[in-house]
Short mmCIF file of C-alpha atoms in Angstrom, two decimals:
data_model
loop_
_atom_site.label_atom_id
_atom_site.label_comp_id
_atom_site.label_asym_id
_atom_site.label_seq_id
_atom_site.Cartn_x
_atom_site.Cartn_y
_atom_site.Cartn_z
CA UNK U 248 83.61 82.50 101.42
CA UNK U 249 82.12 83.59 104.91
CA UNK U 250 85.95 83.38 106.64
CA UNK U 251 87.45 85.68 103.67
CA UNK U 252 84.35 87.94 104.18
CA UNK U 253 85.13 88.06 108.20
CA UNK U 254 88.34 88.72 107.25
CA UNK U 255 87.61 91.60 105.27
CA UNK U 256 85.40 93.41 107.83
CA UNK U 257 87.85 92.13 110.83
CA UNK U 258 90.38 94.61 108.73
CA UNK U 259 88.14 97.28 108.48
CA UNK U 260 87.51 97.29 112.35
CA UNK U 261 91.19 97.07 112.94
CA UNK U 262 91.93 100.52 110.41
CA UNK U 263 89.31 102.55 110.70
CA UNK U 264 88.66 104.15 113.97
CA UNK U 265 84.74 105.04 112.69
CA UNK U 266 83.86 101.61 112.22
CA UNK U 267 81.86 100.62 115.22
CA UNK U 268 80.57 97.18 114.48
CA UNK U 269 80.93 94.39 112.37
CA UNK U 270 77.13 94.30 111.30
CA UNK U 271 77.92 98.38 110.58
CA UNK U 272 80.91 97.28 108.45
CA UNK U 273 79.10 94.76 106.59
CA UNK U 274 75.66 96.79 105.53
CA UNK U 275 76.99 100.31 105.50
CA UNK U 276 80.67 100.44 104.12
CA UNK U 277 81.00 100.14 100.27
CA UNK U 278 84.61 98.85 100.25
CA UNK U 279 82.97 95.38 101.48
CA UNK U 280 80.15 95.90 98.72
CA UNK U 281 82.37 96.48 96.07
CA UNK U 282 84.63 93.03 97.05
CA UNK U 283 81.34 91.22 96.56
CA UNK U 284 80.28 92.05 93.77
CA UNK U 285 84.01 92.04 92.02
CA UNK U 286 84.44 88.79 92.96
CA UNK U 287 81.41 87.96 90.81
CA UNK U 288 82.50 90.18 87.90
CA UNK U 289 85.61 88.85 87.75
CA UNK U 290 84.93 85.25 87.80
CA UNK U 291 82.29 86.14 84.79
CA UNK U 292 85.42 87.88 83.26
CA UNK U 293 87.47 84.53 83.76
CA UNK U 294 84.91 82.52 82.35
CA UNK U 295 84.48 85.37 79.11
CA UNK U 296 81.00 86.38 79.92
CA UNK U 297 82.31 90.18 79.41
CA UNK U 298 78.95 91.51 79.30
CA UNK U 299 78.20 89.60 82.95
CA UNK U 300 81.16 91.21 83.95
CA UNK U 301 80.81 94.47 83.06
CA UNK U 302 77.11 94.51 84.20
CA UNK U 303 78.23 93.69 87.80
CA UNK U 304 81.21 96.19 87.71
CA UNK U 305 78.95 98.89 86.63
CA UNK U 306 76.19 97.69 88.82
CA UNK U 307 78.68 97.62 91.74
CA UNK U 308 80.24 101.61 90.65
CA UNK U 309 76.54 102.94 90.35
CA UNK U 310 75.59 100.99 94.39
CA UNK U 311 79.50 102.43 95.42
CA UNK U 312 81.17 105.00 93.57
CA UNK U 313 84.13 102.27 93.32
CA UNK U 314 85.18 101.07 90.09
CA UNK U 315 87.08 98.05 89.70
CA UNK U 316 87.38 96.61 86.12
CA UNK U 317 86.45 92.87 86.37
CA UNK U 318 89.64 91.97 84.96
CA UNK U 319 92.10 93.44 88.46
CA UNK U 320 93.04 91.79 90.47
CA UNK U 321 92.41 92.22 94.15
CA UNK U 322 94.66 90.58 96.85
CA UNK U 323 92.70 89.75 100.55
CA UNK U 324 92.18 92.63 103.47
CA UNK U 325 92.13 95.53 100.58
CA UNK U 326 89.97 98.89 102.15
CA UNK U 327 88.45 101.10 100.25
CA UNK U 328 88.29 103.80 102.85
CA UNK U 329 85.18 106.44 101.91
CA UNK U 330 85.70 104.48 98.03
CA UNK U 331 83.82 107.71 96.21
CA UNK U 332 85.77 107.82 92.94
CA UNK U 333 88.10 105.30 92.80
CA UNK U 334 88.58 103.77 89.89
CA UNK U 335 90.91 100.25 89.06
CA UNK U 336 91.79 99.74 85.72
CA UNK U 337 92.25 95.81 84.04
CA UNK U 338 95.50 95.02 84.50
CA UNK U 339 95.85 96.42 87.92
CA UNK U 340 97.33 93.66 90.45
CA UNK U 341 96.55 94.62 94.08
CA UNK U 342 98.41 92.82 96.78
CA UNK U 343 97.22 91.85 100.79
CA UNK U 344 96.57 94.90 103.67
CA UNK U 345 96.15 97.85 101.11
CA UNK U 346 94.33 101.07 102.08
CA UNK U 347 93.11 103.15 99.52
CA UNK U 348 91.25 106.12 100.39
CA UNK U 349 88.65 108.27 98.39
CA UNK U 350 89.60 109.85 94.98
CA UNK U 351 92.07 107.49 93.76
CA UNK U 352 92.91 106.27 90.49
CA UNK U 353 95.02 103.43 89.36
CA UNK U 354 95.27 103.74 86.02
CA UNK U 355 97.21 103.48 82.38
CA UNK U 356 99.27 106.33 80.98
CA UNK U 357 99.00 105.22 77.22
CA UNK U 358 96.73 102.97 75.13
CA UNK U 359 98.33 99.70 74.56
CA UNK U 360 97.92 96.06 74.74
CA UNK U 361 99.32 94.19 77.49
CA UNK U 362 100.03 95.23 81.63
CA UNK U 363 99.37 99.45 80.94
CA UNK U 364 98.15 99.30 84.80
CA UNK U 365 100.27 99.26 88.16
CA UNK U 366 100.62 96.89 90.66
CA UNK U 367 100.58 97.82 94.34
CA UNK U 368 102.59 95.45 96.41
CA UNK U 369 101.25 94.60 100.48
CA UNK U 370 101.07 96.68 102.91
CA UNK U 371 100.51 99.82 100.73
CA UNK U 372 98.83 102.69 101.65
CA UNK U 373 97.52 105.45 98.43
CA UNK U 374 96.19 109.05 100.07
CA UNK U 375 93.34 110.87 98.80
CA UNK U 376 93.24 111.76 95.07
CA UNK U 377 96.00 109.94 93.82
CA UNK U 378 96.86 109.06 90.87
CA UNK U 379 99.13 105.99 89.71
CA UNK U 380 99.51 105.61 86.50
CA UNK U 381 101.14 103.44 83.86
CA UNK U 382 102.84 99.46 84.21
CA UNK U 383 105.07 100.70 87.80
CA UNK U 384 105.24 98.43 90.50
CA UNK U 385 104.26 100.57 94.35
CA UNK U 386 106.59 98.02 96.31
CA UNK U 387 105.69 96.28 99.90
CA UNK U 388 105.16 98.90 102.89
CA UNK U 389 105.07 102.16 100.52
CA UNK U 390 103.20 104.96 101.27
CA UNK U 391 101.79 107.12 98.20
CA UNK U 392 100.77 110.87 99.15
CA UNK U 393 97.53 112.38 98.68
CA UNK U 394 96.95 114.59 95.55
CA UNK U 395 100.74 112.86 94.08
CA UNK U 396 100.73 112.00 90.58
CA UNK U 397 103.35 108.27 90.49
CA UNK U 398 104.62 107.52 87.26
CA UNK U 399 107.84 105.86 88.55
CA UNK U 400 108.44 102.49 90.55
CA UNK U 401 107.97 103.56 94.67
CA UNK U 402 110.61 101.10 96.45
CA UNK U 403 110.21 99.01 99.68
CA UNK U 404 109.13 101.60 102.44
CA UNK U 405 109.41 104.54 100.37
CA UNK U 406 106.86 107.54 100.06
CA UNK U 407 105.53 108.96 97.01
CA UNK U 408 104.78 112.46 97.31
CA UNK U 409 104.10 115.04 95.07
CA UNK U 410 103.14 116.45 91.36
CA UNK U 411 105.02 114.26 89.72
CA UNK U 412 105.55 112.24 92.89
CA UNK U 413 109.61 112.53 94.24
CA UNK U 414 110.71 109.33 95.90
CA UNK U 415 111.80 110.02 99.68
CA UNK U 416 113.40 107.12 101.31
CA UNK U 417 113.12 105.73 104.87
CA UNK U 418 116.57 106.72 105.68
CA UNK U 419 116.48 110.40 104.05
CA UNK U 420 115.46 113.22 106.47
CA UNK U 421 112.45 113.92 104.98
CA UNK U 422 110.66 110.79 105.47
CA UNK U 423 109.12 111.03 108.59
CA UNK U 424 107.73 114.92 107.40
CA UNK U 425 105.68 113.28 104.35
CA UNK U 426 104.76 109.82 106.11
CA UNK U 427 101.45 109.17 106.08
#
């Protein structure tokens, strides 16, 4: 448990040019707060102590202004940079080295049972205020725009930009104008 935590605040350090110390990480950045206490909701959500879960989700949005349902789930070295408003629905699968900044919601686009929630591969990174929405997979190494709206599949090393987002390819012209 201590090693993963490390981890978490070694990747902070590494991405975040603000961060000045690993004791600063660790008492003053929610994205560390939230992984702690999602960790507990979700193995109360495993277990199906829903209320348990729930409690610490909500507990955890009210201490952060992230929130992750206890059902996501959340791959190692994720940062939630600034976290204020960023909300994770249940069936969202996010993989290793994924920045998320403030604003951001990965959610469903309809009301069913099943997967209605994205999955973000590794090495993703989702700009201010986005939105991704619906069962669409954000592939390794993509880059989502802020303010875009995703309702599509983003391929390997593609950006995501816009309202609704257009897909720009690494080898297109545009690509290195809308990199983030």
């Amino acid at each position: 448990m201590f090693a993963r935590l490390k981890e978490e605040i070694n990747y902070i350090i590494e991405h975040d040019p603000a961060a000045m110390s690993k004791l600063q990480v660790f008492f003053l950045y929610p994205s560390i707060h939230v992984r702690i206490f999602h960790k507990w909701a979700s193995f109360f959500y495993r277990h199906r102590w829903f209320f348990l879960a729930r409690f610490f989700s909500q507990f955890a949005r009210f201490l952060t202004g992230i929130e992750i349902h206890p059902g996501a789930k959340l791959g190692k070295r994720i940062f939630f940079d600034h976290g204020m408003g960023i909300v994770v629905g249940e069936t969202v699968v996010i993989g290793n080295d994924v920045i998320i900044y403030h604003q951001v919601t990965l959610g469903a686009n309809r009301s069913v049972a099943g997967k209605r929630h994205p999955t973000i591969g590794n090495n993703v990174v989702i700009g201010a205020g986005a939105k991704v929405l619906g069962n669409i997979v954000v592939h390794d190494g993509a880059k989502i725009g802020a303010n875009s709206v995703v309702l599509k599949d983003v391929p390997a090393d593609g950006v995501a930009v816009g309202v609704p987002a257009r897909i720009i390819l690494k080898d297109q012209p545009d690509y290195d104008m809308y990199y983030i």
